[in-house]
GROMACS .gro file of C-alpha atoms in nm:
model
  154
    1TYR     CA    1   1.963  -0.296  -1.051
    2GLY     CA    2   2.185  -0.335  -0.753
    3TYR     CA    3   2.106  -0.439  -0.404
    4HIS     CA    4   2.242  -0.347  -0.068
    5ARG     CA    5   2.536  -0.564   0.034
    6ASP     CA    6   2.350  -0.688   0.343
    7LEU     CA    7   2.048  -0.814   0.149
    8HIS     CA    8   2.078  -1.171   0.038
    9TYR     CA    9   1.881  -1.369  -0.214
   10PHE     CA   10   1.715  -1.682  -0.081
   11PRO     CA   11   1.484  -1.902  -0.285
   12THR     CA   12   1.141  -1.912  -0.127
   13ARG     CA   13   1.138  -2.226   0.085
   14ARG     CA   14   0.965  -2.170   0.417
   15SER     CA   15   0.639  -1.984   0.454
   16SER     CA   16   0.748  -1.868   0.800
   17ASP     CA   17   1.016  -1.647   0.643
   18LEU     CA   18   0.903  -1.309   0.519
   19MET     CA   19   0.978  -1.320   0.150
   20LEU     CA   20   0.966  -1.017  -0.072
   21THR     CA   21   0.941  -1.160  -0.421
   22GLY     CA   22   1.233  -1.389  -0.356
   23TRP     CA   23   1.430  -1.149  -0.139
   24ARG     CA   24   1.441  -1.222   0.231
   25ILE     CA   25   1.483  -0.899   0.420
   26ASP     CA   26   1.545  -0.939   0.787
   27PHE     CA   27   1.473  -0.653   1.019
   28LYS     CA   28   1.832  -0.589   1.124
   29CYS     CA   29   1.979  -0.539   0.779
   30ALA     CA   30   1.674  -0.359   0.638
   31SER     CA   31   1.668  -0.110   0.925
   32ASP     CA   32   2.020   0.001   0.832
   33LEU     CA   33   1.893   0.142   0.502
   34ASP     CA   34   1.773   0.500   0.451
   35VAL     CA   35   1.556   0.410   0.153
   36LEU     CA   36   1.403   0.075   0.058
   37GLY     CA   37   1.257   0.037  -0.291
   38LEU     CA   38   1.002  -0.239  -0.350
   39ASP     CA   39   0.866  -0.304  -0.699
   40GLU     CA   40   0.535  -0.494  -0.691
   41PRO     CA   41   0.637  -0.679  -0.372
   42THR     CA   42   0.292  -0.831  -0.319
   43ALA     CA   43   0.276  -0.998  -0.660
   44GLY     CA   44   0.206  -1.366  -0.609
   45LEU     CA   45   0.146  -1.340  -0.235
   46ASP     CA   46  -0.166  -1.479  -0.072
   47PRO     CA   47  -0.379  -1.247   0.148
   48LYS     CA   48  -0.195  -1.346   0.468
   49GLY     CA   49   0.139  -1.285   0.299
   50ILE     CA   50   0.024  -0.941   0.186
   51HIS     CA   51  -0.103  -0.858   0.536
   52ASP     CA   52   0.225  -0.974   0.692
   53LEU     CA   53   0.433  -0.782   0.438
   54LEU     CA   54   0.241  -0.457   0.490
   55GLY     CA   55   0.270  -0.495   0.866
   56PHE     CA   56   0.643  -0.556   0.837
   57ILE     CA   57   0.693  -0.251   0.615
   58ASN     CA   58   0.482  -0.025   0.839
   59ASP     CA   59   0.671  -0.145   1.149
   60LEU     CA   60   1.001  -0.088   0.971
   61LYS     CA   61   0.902   0.266   0.869
   62LYS     CA   62   0.790   0.353   1.223
   63SER     CA   63   1.090   0.209   1.402
   64SER     CA   64   1.362   0.333   1.168
   65GLY     CA   65   1.219   0.640   0.996
   66MET     CA   66   1.310   0.477   0.668
   67THR     CA   67   1.164   0.596   0.339
   68VAL     CA   68   0.992   0.313   0.154
   69ILE     CA   69   0.921   0.344  -0.216
   70PHE     CA   70   0.643   0.098  -0.290
   71SER     CA   71   0.547   0.044  -0.652
   72THR     CA   72   0.213  -0.127  -0.715
   73HIS     CA   73  -0.083  -0.142  -0.950
   74ASP     CA   74  -0.302  -0.268  -0.663
   75VAL     CA   75  -0.445   0.064  -0.548
   76SER     CA   76  -0.629  -0.103  -0.260
   77LEU     CA   77  -0.291  -0.146  -0.088
   78VAL     CA   78  -0.188   0.216  -0.119
   79PRO     CA   79  -0.389   0.360   0.175
   80GLU     CA   80  -0.254   0.083   0.399
   81ILE     CA   81   0.109   0.173   0.333
   82ALA     CA   82   0.147   0.523   0.185
   83ASP     CA   83   0.186   0.866   0.336
   84TYR     CA   84   0.232   1.033  -0.001
   85ILE     CA   85   0.147   0.908  -0.351
   86TYR     CA   86   0.290   0.956  -0.697
   87VAL     CA   87   0.080   0.827  -0.985
   88MET     CA   88   0.283   0.756  -1.295
   89ASN     CA   89   0.181   0.693  -1.653
   90LYS     CA   90   0.429   0.614  -1.930
   91GLY     CA   91   0.721   0.726  -1.711
   92ARG     CA   92   0.570   1.060  -1.613
   93ILE     CA   93   0.415   1.174  -1.285
   94VAL     CA   94   0.050   1.259  -1.358
   95ALA     CA   95  -0.067   1.310  -1.000
   96GLN     CA   96   0.081   1.341  -0.656
   97GLY     CA   97  -0.037   1.416  -0.306
   98THR     CA   98  -0.188   1.260   0.000
   99ILE     CA   99  -0.418   0.962  -0.025
  100ALA     CA  100  -0.726   1.187  -0.009
  101GLU     CA  101  -0.588   1.435  -0.263
  102VAL     CA  102  -0.509   1.167  -0.520
  103PHE     CA  103  -0.801   0.929  -0.478
  104ILE     CA  104  -1.064   1.200  -0.524
  105GLN     CA  105  -0.935   1.238  -0.882
  106THR     CA  106  -1.137   0.943  -1.008
  107GLU     CA  107  -1.138   1.046  -1.374
  108LEU     CA  108  -0.762   1.091  -1.377
  109LEU     CA  109  -0.714   0.749  -1.218
  110LYS     CA  110  -0.942   0.589  -1.477
  111SER     CA  111  -0.754   0.765  -1.757
  112VAL     CA  112  -0.432   0.590  -1.652
  113ARG     CA  113  -0.613   0.257  -1.610
  114LEU     CA  114  -0.618   0.256  -1.231
  115ASP     CA  115  -0.921   0.207  -1.012
  116VAL     CA  116  -1.030   0.388  -0.700
  117PRO     CA  117  -0.985   0.169  -0.391
  118LEU     CA  118  -1.292  -0.020  -0.270
  119TYR     CA  119  -1.375   0.184   0.043
  120PRO     CA  120  -1.383   0.528  -0.120
  121LYS     CA  121  -1.574   0.383  -0.417
  122LEU     CA  122  -1.836   0.229  -0.186
  123ILE     CA  123  -1.863   0.545   0.024
  124GLN     CA  124  -1.907   0.761  -0.286
  125SER     CA  125  -2.185   0.528  -0.404
  126LEU     CA  126  -2.359   0.555  -0.066
  127ARG     CA  127  -2.326   0.936  -0.073
  128GLU     CA  128  -2.484   0.946  -0.420
  129LYS     CA  129  -2.780   0.758  -0.270
  130GLY     CA  130  -2.816   1.020   0.003
  131ILE     CA  131  -2.643   0.832   0.284
  132PRO     CA  132  -2.396   1.063   0.461
  133VAL     CA  133  -2.079   0.864   0.526
  134SER     CA  134  -1.741   1.017   0.605
  135MET     CA  135  -1.473   0.940   0.349
  136ALA     CA  136  -1.242   0.654   0.446
  137PHE     CA  137  -0.951   0.481   0.279
  138THR     CA  138  -0.845   0.201   0.515
  139PHE     CA  139  -1.047  -0.077   0.678
  140GLU     CA  140  -1.023   0.089   1.020
  141GLU     CA  141  -1.137   0.426   0.883
  142ALA     CA  142  -1.424   0.266   0.689
  143GLU     CA  143  -1.541   0.067   0.989
  144LYS     CA  144  -1.553   0.383   1.200
  145ALA     CA  145  -1.730   0.580   0.924
  146PHE     CA  146  -1.992   0.308   0.868
  147LEU     CA  147  -2.061   0.266   1.240
  148GLU     CA  148  -2.103   0.642   1.276
  149ALA     CA  149  -2.329   0.668   0.969
  150PHE     CA  150  -2.548   0.373   1.060
  151LYS     CA  151  -2.557   0.395   1.440
  152GLY     CA  152  -2.903   0.331   1.570
  153GLY     CA  153  -3.019   0.231   1.224
  154SER     CA  154  -3.072  -0.139   1.292
   0.00000   0.00000   0.00000
């Protein structure tokens, strides 16, 4: 477990600083990296902290082209941050692919004690009840799919 020489440990003191589980990563030093690995970085963060962290990581990826390895058990975060997913169980990769390719494998996810994110689970339930809704994984996608499915239905 090493860390890049330009990353510095700061105890969490001010909520205005972006803290990643005790590590303060400022944009300048983080953007110099080719790969940034984050292990459960949202653990212990409140919803605003999670939102801010995901925004920071997405901005960093877009502006620098950096690869971000984001380890989490919170599958609801995955569509907000990932381009490609590896699902691991007991140190082995059991599934990989795009968000859509992985999250349609509901039985596999259950077998490794993961859940399907909320939006696809809700949409699948609606489909089973005969309501045609396009599959969505993020809030923005779900909002668009629900508006399209229910337009004129009020």
